[in-house]
Amino acid sequence: MEQARKTATGPGRVLVAVYAIFALAATSRAGVQIGTKFHEAPLAYVLSAFAALVYILATVALARGGQRWWRIAVVSCSIELLGVLTVGTLSIFDRQAFPDATVWSVYGEGYLFIPLVLPAIGLYWLRRTAPARTPAARA
């Protein structure tokens, strides 16, 4: 029986590196925003912090092996995709709620739309590296 590929091997290493960069960028951005001007746009800054947590969790989950971490990575990438689509749409139609940008504003426009594409690539990679299902797991 062929063993499933690990998520952090081959092209997965690049994916983990990009997630790590975004985790660092989002965490730094949220920290500065919350620490210096939280009163100006609290919703936007809390969402930046939430995005940072999602990127950190996705980075760790993608870098680790095993079925549990694979599932956590799927959930993280799914939350990220839902978040960027929701925040991206809201930031276009309700500009007053987002007077300052977040990582996910306008679908990640400030980050060259990478936040929009990254979870799709992550979910694709996770599908390719899914752990082999045992007969007991299917029941």
Coordinates of C-alpha atoms in Angstrom, one line a residue:
M1 CA 0.0 0.0 0.0
E2 CA 1.4 3.4 -1.0
Q3 CA 2.0 5.8 1.9
A4 CA 0.5 9.3 1.5
R5 CA 2.9 12.1 0.8
K6 CA 3.6 14.5 3.6
T7 CA 2.3 18.0 3.1
A8 CA 5.7 19.7 3.7
T9 CA 7.6 17.8 1.0
G10 CA 8.4 18.8 -2.5
P11 CA 6.2 21.8 -3.5
G12 CA 4.7 21.7 -0.1
R13 CA 7.9 23.2 1.3
V14 CA 7.3 26.3 -0.8
L15 CA 3.7 26.4 0.4
V16 CA 4.8 26.2 4.1
A17 CA 7.3 29.0 3.5
V18 CA 4.7 31.3 1.9
Y19 CA 2.3 30.6 4.8
A20 CA 5.1 31.3 7.3
I21 CA 5.8 34.6 5.5
F22 CA 2.1 35.5 5.7
A23 CA 1.9 34.5 9.3
L24 CA 4.8 36.8 10.1
A25 CA 3.4 39.7 8.0
A26 CA -0.1 39.4 9.3
T27 CA 1.0 39.1 12.9
S28 CA 3.3 42.1 12.6
R29 CA 0.6 44.2 10.9
A30 CA -2.0 43.3 13.5
G31 CA 0.3 43.9 16.4
V32 CA 1.2 47.4 15.1
Q33 CA -2.4 48.2 14.2
I34 CA -3.8 47.1 17.6
G35 CA -0.9 48.6 19.5
T36 CA -1.0 52.0 17.9
K37 CA -4.4 52.8 16.5
F38 CA -7.0 50.2 17.6
H39 CA -9.6 52.9 18.2
E40 CA -9.6 53.9 14.5
A41 CA -10.8 50.6 13.1
P42 CA -11.3 47.9 15.7
L43 CA -13.1 45.5 13.4
A44 CA -10.4 45.7 10.8
Y45 CA -7.6 45.2 13.3
V46 CA -9.3 42.3 15.1
L47 CA -9.8 40.6 11.7
S48 CA -6.1 41.2 10.9
A49 CA -5.2 39.4 14.2
F50 CA -7.6 36.6 13.4
A51 CA -6.0 36.2 9.9
A52 CA -2.6 36.1 11.6
L53 CA -3.8 33.2 13.9
V54 CA -5.2 31.3 10.9
Y55 CA -1.9 31.7 9.0
I56 CA 0.1 30.6 12.0
L57 CA -2.1 27.5 12.5
A58 CA -2.0 26.7 8.7
T59 CA 1.8 27.0 8.7
V60 CA 2.2 24.6 11.6
A61 CA -0.4 22.2 10.3
L62 CA 1.1 22.1 6.8
A63 CA 4.6 21.6 8.2
R64 CA 3.6 18.7 10.5
G65 CA 2.8 15.2 9.3
G66 CA 0.0 12.9 10.1
Q67 CA -3.8 12.7 9.7
R68 CA -4.7 15.0 12.6
W69 CA -2.4 17.8 11.3
W70 CA -3.7 17.2 7.8
R71 CA -7.3 17.8 9.0
I72 CA -6.3 20.9 10.9
A73 CA -4.6 22.2 7.7
V74 CA -7.8 21.6 5.7
V75 CA -9.9 23.4 8.3
S76 CA -7.4 26.3 8.5
C77 CA -7.2 26.7 4.7
S78 CA -11.0 26.5 4.5
I79 CA -11.4 29.2 7.2
E80 CA -8.9 31.3 5.4
L81 CA -10.7 31.0 2.1
L82 CA -14.1 31.8 3.7
G83 CA -12.5 34.7 5.6
V84 CA -10.9 36.3 2.5
L85 CA -14.1 35.9 0.5
T86 CA -16.2 37.4 3.3
V87 CA -13.9 40.2 4.4
G88 CA -13.0 40.9 0.7
T89 CA -16.7 41.3 -0.2
L90 CA -17.6 43.3 2.9
S91 CA -14.7 45.6 2.5
I92 CA -15.9 46.5 -1.0
F93 CA -19.5 47.0 -0.1
D94 CA -19.2 48.4 3.4
R95 CA -16.2 50.7 3.4
Q96 CA -17.3 52.4 6.6
A97 CA -16.9 49.1 8.5
F98 CA -13.3 48.9 7.1
P99 CA -11.8 52.4 7.3
D100 CA -8.3 50.8 7.3
A101 CA -7.2 47.7 5.4
T102 CA -6.8 44.2 6.7
V103 CA -4.8 41.3 5.2
W104 CA -8.0 40.1 3.6
S105 CA -9.5 43.5 2.5
V106 CA -10.5 43.6 -1.1
Y107 CA -9.5 40.0 -1.4
G108 CA -5.9 40.6 -0.3
E109 CA -5.3 43.5 -2.7
G110 CA -2.6 44.9 -0.5
Y111 CA -0.7 41.6 -0.8
L112 CA -1.1 41.2 -4.6
F113 CA -4.2 39.0 -4.1
I114 CA -2.0 36.2 -2.7
P115 CA -4.5 35.7 0.3
L116 CA -7.2 34.9 -2.3
V117 CA -5.1 32.4 -4.2
L118 CA -3.1 30.8 -1.3
P119 CA -5.9 28.9 0.4
A120 CA -7.0 27.4 -3.0
I121 CA -3.5 26.2 -3.6
G122 CA -3.3 25.0 0.0
L123 CA -6.5 23.0 -0.4
Y124 CA -5.4 21.6 -3.7
W125 CA -2.1 20.5 -2.2
L126 CA -3.9 19.0 0.8
R127 CA -6.1 17.0 -1.5
R128 CA -3.1 15.6 -3.3
T129 CA -1.4 14.7 0.0
A130 CA -4.4 13.3 1.8
P131 CA -3.5 10.4 4.1
A132 CA -4.5 7.0 2.9
R133 CA -7.9 6.0 4.3
T134 CA -8.0 2.6 6.0
P135 CA -11.1 0.4 5.8
A136 CA -11.8 1.2 9.5
A137 CA -11.6 4.9 8.8
R138 CA -14.3 4.6 6.1
A139 CA -16.8 3.0 8.3

